[in-house]
mmCIF file of C-alpha atoms in Angstrom:
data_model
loop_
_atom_site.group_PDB
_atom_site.id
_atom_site.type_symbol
_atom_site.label_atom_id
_atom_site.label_comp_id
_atom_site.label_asym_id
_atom_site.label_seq_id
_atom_site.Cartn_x
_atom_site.Cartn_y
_atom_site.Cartn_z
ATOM 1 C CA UNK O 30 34.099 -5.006 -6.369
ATOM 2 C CA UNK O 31 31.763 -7.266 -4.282
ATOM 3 C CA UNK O 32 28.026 -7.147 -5.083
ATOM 4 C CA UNK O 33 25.533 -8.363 -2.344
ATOM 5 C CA UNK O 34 22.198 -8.292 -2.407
ATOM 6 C CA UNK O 35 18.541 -8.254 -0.077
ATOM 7 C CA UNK O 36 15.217 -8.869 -0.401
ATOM 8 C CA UNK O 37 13.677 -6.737 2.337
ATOM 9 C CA UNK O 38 10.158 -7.724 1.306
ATOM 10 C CA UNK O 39 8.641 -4.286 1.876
ATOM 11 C CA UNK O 40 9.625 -4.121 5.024
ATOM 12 C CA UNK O 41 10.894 -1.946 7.234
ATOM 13 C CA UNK O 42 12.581 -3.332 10.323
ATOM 14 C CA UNK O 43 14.228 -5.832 8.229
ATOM 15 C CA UNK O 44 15.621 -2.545 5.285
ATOM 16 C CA UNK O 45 17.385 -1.095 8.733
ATOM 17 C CA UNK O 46 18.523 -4.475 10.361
ATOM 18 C CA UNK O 47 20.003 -5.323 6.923
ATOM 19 C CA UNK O 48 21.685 -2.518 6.068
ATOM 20 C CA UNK O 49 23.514 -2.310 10.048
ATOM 21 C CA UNK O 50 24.909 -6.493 9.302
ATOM 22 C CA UNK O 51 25.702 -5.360 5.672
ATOM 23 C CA UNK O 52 27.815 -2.204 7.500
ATOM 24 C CA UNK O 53 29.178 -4.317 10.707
ATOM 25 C CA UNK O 54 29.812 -7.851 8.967
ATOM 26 C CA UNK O 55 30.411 -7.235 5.511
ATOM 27 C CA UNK O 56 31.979 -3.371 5.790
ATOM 28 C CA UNK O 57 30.415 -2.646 2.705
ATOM 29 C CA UNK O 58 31.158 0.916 1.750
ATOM 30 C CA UNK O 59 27.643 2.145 -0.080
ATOM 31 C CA UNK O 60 24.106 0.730 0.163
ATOM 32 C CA UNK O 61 21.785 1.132 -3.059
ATOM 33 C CA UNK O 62 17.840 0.737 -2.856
ATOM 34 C CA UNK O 63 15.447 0.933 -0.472
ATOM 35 C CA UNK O 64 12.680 0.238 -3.307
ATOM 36 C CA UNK O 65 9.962 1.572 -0.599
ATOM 37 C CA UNK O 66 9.776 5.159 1.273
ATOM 38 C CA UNK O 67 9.109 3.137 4.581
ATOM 39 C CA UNK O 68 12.042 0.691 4.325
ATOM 40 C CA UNK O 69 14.181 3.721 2.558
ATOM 41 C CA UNK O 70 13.262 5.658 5.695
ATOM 42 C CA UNK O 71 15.186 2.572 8.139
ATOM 43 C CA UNK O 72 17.911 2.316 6.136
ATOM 44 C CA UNK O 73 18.683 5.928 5.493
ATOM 45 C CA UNK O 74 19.065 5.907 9.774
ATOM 46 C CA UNK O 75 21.011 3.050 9.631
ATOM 47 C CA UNK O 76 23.095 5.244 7.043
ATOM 48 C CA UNK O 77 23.470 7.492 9.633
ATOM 49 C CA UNK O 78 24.453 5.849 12.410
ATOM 50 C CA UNK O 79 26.949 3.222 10.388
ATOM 51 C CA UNK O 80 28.359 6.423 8.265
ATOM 52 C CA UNK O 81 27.562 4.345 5.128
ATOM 53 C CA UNK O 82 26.930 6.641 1.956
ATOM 54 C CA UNK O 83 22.899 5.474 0.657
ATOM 55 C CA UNK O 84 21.938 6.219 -2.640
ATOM 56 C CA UNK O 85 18.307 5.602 -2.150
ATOM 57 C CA UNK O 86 16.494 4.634 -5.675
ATOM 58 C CA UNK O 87 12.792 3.804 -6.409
ATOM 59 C CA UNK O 88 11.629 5.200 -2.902
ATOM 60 C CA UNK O 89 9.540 8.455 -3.774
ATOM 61 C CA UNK O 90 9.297 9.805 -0.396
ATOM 62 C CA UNK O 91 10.540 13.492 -0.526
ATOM 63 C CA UNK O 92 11.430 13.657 3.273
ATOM 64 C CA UNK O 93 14.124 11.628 2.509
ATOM 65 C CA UNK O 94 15.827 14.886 2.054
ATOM 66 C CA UNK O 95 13.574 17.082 3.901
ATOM 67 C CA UNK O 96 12.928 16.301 7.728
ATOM 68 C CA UNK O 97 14.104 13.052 7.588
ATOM 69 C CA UNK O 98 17.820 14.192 5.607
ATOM 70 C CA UNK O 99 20.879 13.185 7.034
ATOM 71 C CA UNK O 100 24.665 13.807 5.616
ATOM 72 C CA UNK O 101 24.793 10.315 4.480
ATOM 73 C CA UNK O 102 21.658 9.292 2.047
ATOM 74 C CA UNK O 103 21.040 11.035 -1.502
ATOM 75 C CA UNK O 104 18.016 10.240 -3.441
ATOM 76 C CA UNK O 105 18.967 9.530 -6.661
ATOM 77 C CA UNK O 106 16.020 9.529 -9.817
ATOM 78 C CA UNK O 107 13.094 11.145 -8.360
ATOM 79 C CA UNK O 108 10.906 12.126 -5.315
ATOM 80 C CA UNK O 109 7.081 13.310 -4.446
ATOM 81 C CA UNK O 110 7.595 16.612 -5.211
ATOM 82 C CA UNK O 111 8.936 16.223 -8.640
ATOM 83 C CA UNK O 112 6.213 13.745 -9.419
ATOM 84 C CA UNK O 113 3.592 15.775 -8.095
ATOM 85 C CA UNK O 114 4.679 19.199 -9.871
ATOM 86 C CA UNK O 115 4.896 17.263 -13.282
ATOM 87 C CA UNK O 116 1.605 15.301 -13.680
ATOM 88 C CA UNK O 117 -0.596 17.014 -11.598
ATOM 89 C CA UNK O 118 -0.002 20.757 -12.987
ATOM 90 C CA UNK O 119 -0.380 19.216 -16.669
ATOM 91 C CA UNK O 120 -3.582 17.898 -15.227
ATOM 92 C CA UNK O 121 -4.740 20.672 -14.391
ATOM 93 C CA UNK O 122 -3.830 22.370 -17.836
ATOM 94 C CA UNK O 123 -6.059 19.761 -19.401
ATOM 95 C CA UNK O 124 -8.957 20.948 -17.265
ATOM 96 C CA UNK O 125 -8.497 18.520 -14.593
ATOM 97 C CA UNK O 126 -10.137 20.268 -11.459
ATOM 98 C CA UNK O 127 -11.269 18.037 -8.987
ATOM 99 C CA UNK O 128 -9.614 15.010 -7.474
ATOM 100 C CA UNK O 129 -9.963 11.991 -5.778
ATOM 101 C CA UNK O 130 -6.935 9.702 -4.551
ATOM 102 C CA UNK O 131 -6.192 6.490 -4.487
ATOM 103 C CA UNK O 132 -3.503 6.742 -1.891
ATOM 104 C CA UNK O 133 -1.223 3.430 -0.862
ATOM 105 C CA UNK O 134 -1.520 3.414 2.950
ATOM 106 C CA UNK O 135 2.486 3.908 4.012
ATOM 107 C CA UNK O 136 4.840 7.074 3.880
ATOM 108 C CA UNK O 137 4.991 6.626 -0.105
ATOM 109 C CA UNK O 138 1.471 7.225 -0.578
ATOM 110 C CA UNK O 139 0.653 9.782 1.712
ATOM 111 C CA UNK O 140 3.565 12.170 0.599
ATOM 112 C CA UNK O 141 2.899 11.592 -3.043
ATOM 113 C CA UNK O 142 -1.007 12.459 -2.314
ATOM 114 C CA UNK O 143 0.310 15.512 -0.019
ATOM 115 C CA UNK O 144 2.624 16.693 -3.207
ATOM 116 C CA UNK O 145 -0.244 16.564 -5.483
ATOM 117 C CA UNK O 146 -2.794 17.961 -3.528
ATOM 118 C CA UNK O 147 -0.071 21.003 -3.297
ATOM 119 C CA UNK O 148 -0.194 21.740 -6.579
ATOM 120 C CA UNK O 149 -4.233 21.550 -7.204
ATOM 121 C CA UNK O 150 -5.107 24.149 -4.700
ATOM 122 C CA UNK O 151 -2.228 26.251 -5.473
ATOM 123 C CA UNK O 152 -3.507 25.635 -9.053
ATOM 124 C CA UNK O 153 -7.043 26.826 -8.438
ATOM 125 C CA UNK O 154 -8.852 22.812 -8.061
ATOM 126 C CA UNK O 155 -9.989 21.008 -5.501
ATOM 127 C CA UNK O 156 -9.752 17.602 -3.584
ATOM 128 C CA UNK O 157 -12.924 16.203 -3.268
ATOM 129 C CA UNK O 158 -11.704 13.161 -1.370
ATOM 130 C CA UNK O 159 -9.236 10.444 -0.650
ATOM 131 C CA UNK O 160 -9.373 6.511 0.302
ATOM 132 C CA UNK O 161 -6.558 5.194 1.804
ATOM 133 C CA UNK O 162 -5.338 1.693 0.146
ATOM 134 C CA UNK O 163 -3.288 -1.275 1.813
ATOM 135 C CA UNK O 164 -0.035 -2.057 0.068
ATOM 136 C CA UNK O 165 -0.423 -5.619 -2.670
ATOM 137 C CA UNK O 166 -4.395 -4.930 -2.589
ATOM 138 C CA UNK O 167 -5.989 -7.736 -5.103
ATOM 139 C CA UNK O 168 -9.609 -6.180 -4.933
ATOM 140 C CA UNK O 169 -9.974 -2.384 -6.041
ATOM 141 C CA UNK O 170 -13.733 -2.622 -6.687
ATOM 142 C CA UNK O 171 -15.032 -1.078 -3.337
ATOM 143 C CA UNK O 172 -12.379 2.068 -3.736
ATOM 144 C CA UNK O 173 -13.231 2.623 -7.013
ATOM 145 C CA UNK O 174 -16.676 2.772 -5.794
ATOM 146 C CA UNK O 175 -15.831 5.934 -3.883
ATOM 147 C CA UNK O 176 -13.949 7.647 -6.090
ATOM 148 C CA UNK O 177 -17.005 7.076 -8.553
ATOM 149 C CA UNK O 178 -19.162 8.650 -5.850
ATOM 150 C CA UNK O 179 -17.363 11.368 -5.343
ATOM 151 C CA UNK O 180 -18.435 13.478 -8.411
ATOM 152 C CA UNK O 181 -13.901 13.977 -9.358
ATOM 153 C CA UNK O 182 -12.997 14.848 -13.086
ATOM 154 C CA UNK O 183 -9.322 13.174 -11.823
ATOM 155 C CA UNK O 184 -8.611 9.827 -10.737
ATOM 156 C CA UNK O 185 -5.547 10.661 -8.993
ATOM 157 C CA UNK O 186 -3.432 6.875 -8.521
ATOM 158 C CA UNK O 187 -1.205 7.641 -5.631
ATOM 159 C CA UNK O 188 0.521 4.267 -6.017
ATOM 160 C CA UNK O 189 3.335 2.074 -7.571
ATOM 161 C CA UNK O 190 3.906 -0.958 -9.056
ATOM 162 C CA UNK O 191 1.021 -3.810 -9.183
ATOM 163 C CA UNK O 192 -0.877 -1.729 -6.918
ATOM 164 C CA UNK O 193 -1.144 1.127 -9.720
ATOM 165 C CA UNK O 194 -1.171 -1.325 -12.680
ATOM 166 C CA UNK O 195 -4.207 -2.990 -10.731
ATOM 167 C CA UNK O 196 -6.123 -0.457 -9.677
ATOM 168 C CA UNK O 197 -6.153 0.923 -13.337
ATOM 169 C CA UNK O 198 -6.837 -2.372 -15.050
ATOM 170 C CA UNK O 199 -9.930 -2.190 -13.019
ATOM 171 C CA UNK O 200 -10.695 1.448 -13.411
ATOM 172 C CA UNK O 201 -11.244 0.127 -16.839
ATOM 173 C CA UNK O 202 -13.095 -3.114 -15.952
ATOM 174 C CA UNK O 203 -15.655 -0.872 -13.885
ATOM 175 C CA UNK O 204 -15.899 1.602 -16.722
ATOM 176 C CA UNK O 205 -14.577 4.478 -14.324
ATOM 177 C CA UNK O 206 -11.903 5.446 -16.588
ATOM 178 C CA UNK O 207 -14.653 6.704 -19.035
ATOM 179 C CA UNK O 208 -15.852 8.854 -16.423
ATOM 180 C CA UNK O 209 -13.084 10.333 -14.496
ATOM 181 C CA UNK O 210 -9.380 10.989 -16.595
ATOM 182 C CA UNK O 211 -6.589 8.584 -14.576
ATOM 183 C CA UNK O 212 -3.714 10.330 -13.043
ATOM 184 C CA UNK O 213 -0.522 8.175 -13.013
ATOM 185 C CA UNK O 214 1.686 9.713 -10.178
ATOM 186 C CA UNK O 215 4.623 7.185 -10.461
ATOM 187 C CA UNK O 216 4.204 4.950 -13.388
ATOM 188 C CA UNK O 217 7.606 2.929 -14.868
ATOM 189 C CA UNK O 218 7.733 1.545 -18.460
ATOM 190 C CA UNK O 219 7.557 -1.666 -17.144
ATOM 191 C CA UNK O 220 4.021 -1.025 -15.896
ATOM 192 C CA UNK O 221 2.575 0.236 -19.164
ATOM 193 C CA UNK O 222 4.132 -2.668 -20.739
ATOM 194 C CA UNK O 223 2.005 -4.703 -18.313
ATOM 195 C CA UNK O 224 -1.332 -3.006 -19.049
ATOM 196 C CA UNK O 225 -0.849 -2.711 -22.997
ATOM 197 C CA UNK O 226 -1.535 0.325 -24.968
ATOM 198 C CA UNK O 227 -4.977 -0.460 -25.377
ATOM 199 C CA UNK O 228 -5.493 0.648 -21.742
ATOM 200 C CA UNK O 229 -2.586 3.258 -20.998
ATOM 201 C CA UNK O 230 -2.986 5.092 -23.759
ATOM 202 C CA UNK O 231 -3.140 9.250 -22.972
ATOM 203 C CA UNK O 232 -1.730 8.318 -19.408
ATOM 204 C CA UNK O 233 -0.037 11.056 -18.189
ATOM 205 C CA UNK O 234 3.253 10.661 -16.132
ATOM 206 C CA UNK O 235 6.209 11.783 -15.135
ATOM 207 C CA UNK O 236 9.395 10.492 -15.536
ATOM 208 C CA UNK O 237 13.161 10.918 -14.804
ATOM 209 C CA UNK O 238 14.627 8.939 -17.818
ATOM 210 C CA UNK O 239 12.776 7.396 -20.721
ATOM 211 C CA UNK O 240 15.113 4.977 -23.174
ATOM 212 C CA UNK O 241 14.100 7.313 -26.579
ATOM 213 C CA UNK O 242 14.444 10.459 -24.867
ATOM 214 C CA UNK O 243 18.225 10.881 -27.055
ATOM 215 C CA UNK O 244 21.388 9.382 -28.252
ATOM 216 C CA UNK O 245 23.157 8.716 -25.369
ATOM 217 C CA UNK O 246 19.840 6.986 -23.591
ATOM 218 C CA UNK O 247 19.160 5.246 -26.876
ATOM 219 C CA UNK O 248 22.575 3.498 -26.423
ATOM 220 C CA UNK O 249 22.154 2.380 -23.547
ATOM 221 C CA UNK O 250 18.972 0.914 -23.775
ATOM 222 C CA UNK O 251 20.227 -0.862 -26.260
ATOM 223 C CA UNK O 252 22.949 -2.470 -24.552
ATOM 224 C CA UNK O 253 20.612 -3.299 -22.001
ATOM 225 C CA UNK O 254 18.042 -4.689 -24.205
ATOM 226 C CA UNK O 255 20.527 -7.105 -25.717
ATOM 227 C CA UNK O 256 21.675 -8.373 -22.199
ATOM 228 C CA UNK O 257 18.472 -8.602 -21.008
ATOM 229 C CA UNK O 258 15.849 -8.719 -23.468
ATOM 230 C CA UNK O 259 13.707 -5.527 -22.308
ATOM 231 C CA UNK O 260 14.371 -1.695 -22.098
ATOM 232 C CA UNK O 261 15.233 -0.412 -18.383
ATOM 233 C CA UNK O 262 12.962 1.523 -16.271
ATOM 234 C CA UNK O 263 14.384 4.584 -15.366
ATOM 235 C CA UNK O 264 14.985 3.055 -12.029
ATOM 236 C CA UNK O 265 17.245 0.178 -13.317
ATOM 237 C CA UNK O 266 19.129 3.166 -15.395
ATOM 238 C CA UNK O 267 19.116 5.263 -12.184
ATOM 239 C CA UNK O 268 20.932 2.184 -10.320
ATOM 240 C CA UNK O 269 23.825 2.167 -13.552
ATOM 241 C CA UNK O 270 24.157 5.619 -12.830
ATOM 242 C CA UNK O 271 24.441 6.153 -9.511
ATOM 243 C CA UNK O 272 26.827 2.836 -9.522
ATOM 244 C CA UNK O 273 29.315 5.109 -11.708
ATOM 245 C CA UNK O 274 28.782 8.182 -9.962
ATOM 246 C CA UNK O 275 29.704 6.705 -6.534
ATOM 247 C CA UNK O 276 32.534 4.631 -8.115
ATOM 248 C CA UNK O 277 34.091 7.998 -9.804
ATOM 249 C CA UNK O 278 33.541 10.085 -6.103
ATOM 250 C CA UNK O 279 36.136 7.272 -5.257
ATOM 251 C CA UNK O 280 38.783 7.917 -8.025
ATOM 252 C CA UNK O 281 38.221 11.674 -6.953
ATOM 253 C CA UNK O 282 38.583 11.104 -3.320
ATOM 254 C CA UNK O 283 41.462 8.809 -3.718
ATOM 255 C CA UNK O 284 39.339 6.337 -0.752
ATOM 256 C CA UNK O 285 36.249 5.161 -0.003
ATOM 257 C CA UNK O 286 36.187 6.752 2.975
ATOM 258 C CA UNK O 287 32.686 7.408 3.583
ATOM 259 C CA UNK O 288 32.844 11.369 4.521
ATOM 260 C CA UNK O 289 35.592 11.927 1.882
ATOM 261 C CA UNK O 290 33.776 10.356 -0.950
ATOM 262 C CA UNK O 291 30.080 12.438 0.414
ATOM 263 C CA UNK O 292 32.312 15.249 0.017
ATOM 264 C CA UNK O 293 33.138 14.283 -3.714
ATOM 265 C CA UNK O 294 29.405 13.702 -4.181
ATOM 266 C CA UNK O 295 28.702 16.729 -3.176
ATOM 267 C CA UNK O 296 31.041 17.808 -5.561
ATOM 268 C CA UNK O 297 30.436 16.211 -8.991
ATOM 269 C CA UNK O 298 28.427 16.816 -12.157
ATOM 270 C CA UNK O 299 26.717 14.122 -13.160
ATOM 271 C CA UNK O 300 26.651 13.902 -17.068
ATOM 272 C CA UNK O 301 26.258 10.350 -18.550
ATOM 273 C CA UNK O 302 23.287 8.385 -19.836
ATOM 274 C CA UNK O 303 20.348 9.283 -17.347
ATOM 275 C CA UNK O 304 20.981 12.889 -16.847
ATOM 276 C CA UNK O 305 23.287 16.036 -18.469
ATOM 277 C CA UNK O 306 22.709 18.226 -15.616
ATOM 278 C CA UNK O 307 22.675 16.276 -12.340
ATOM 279 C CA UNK O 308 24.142 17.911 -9.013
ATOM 280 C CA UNK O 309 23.705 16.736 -5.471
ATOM 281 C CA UNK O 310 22.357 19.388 -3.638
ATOM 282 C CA UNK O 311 23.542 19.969 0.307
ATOM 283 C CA UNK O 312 20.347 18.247 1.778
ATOM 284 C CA UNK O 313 21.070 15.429 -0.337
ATOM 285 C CA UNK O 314 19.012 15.329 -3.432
ATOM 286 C CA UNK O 315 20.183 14.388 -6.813
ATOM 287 C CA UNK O 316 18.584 17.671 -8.672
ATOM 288 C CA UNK O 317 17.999 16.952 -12.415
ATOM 289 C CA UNK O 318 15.300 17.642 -15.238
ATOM 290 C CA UNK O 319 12.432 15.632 -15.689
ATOM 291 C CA UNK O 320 9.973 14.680 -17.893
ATOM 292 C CA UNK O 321 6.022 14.979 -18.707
ATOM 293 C CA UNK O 322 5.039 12.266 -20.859
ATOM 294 C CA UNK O 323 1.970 10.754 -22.360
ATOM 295 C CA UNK O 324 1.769 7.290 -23.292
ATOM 296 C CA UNK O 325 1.072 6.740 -27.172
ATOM 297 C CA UNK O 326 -2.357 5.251 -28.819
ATOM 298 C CA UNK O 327 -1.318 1.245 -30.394
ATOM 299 C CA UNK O 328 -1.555 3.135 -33.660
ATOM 300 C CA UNK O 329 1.249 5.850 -31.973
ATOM 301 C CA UNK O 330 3.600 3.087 -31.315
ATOM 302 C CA UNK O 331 5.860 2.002 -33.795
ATOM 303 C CA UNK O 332 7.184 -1.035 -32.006
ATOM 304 C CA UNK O 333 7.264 -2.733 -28.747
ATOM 305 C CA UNK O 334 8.618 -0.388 -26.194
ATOM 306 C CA UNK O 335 7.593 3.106 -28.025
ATOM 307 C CA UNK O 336 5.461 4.169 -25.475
ATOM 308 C CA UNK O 337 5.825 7.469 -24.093
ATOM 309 C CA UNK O 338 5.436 10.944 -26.598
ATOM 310 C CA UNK O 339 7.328 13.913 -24.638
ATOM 311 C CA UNK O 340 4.991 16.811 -23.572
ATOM 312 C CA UNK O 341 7.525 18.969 -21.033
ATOM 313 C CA UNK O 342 11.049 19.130 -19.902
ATOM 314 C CA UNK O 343 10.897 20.547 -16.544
ATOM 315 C CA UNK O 344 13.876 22.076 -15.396
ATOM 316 C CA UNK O 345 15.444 20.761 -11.837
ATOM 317 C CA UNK O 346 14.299 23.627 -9.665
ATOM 318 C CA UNK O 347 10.840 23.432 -12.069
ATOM 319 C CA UNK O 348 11.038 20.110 -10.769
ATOM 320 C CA UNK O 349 12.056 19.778 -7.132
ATOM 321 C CA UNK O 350 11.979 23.224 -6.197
ATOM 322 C CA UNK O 351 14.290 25.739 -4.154
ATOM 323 C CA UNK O 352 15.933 24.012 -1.581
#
């Protein structure tokens, strides 16, 4: 088995150019990643017109397998949707009315901010009003700002990565988060890790895998933590999974013939470490239960990556919905 691997820097002409030279130069026979709905959103065309099986992980987007589907891409560990129905309806249990986003300006961001605004009117609350945020912004002050103005109960972060971790840092620094209750639409372990306890704590989020969620997750974490000296996102034990779930669609198919082994995809029950009841469904998504969580107090915690305290399993139709 060859590995290669890109850096597509967020971007996505060079996610699609990639992804044709890795399929024309290389014949690779599967593409992991994408990282970012725009960039997952080349490459899953490139999928298409190379007939190269992607297994698109950490992109949220939920067109991926709605408008934008094709008979070549499956989205692996989560999307929008599932995000959306898990941490904004417990929002709204908690008395969390009205909103206003923070929204990262690309496909991501507007679908996950679509998703959630879904399921606030349908839940009886309102959206009082979004701002629209470039992608690796280093000053939050003059967003915040607005969503201060604005009168919202919920902060809703429609954001990843150091764009969420930042923007919540200074949610804190402005004093905002005493004011309006942070919503944390995608939010990994690594990310909490990064902001500390102190300011995470009663975050709620929602998650595909946590590392203490059982025994067979517990194992693997602690492989993982011995290789590499932290516990794995859910994406990183997303990737391990879908690595074995493609490699065992070969053993079924007897090939890696790229329609032969979608059709043992399509197939297969996925039961291993991230997930007992995984299926892919026929417009491509990985359907699975996921998970409400709530990030512990410091005093919670009983060591350094006991984070999360499990509020709801949500089924996978809960979750995704009908197809």
């Amino acid at each position: 088995i060859d590995i290669k691997t890109y850096d597509h820097q967020n971007k996505p002409d060079l996610g699609g150019q990639k992804f044709r030279e890795f399929a024309d130069r290389d014949g690779v026979t599967l593409v992991l990643g994408g990282s970012n709905t725009g960039v997952s959103l080349a490459m899953a065309a490139a999928a298409k017109e190379k007939k190269v099986p992607f297994i698109a992980i950490g992109a949220a987007g939920a067109s991926l397998t709605g408008k934008d589907c094709n008979a070549y891409t499956i989205h692996y560990a989560y999307d929008t949707t599932s995000l959306g129905n898990g941490t904004a309806t417990t929002m709204l249990k908690e008395g969390g009315k009205s909103w206003f986003f923070l929204t990262a300006d690309y496909a991501f961001g507007t679908q996950l901010q679509q998703s959630a605004e879904r399921v606030v009117t349908a839940g009886g609350g309102k959206v009082v009003g979004a701002v629209r945020v470039p992608l690796a912004t280093s000053d939050f002050s003059s967003y915040l700002l607005q969503a201060q103005n604005s009168g919202a109960q919920v902060l809703g972060l429609a954001n990843a990565g150091g764009d969420f971790i930042n923007s919540l840092k200074a949610a804190h620094e402005f004093g905002i988060a005493q004011t309006m209750k942070p919503s944390a639409l995608l939010g990994f372990l690594s990310d909490i890790k990064a902001l500390g306890l102190e300011t995470a704590q009663g975050l709620y989020l929602t998650t595909s895998w946590y590392w203490d969620l059982n025994d067979k997750t517990r194992a693997f974490g602690k492989r993982f933590l011995e290789k590499t000296g932290v516990e794995p996102t859910e994406n990183q034990a997303a990737y391990y999974s879908a690595t074995l779930t493609y490699l065992n669609a070969v053993k079924a198919a007897g090939t890696a013939d790229s329609d032969k082994v979608m059709e043992a995809l399509h197939k297969a029950k996925i039961d291993d470490m991230f997930t007992a009841d995984g299926f892919v469904r026929e417009d491509g998504l990985m359907q699975h239960s996921m998970y409400i969580m709530q990030v512990k107090t410091p005093a919670e915690s009983k060591g350094d990556w006991d984070f999360y305290k499990l509020v709801q399993t949500m089924s996978g139709e809960q979750a995704y919905g009908k197809l």
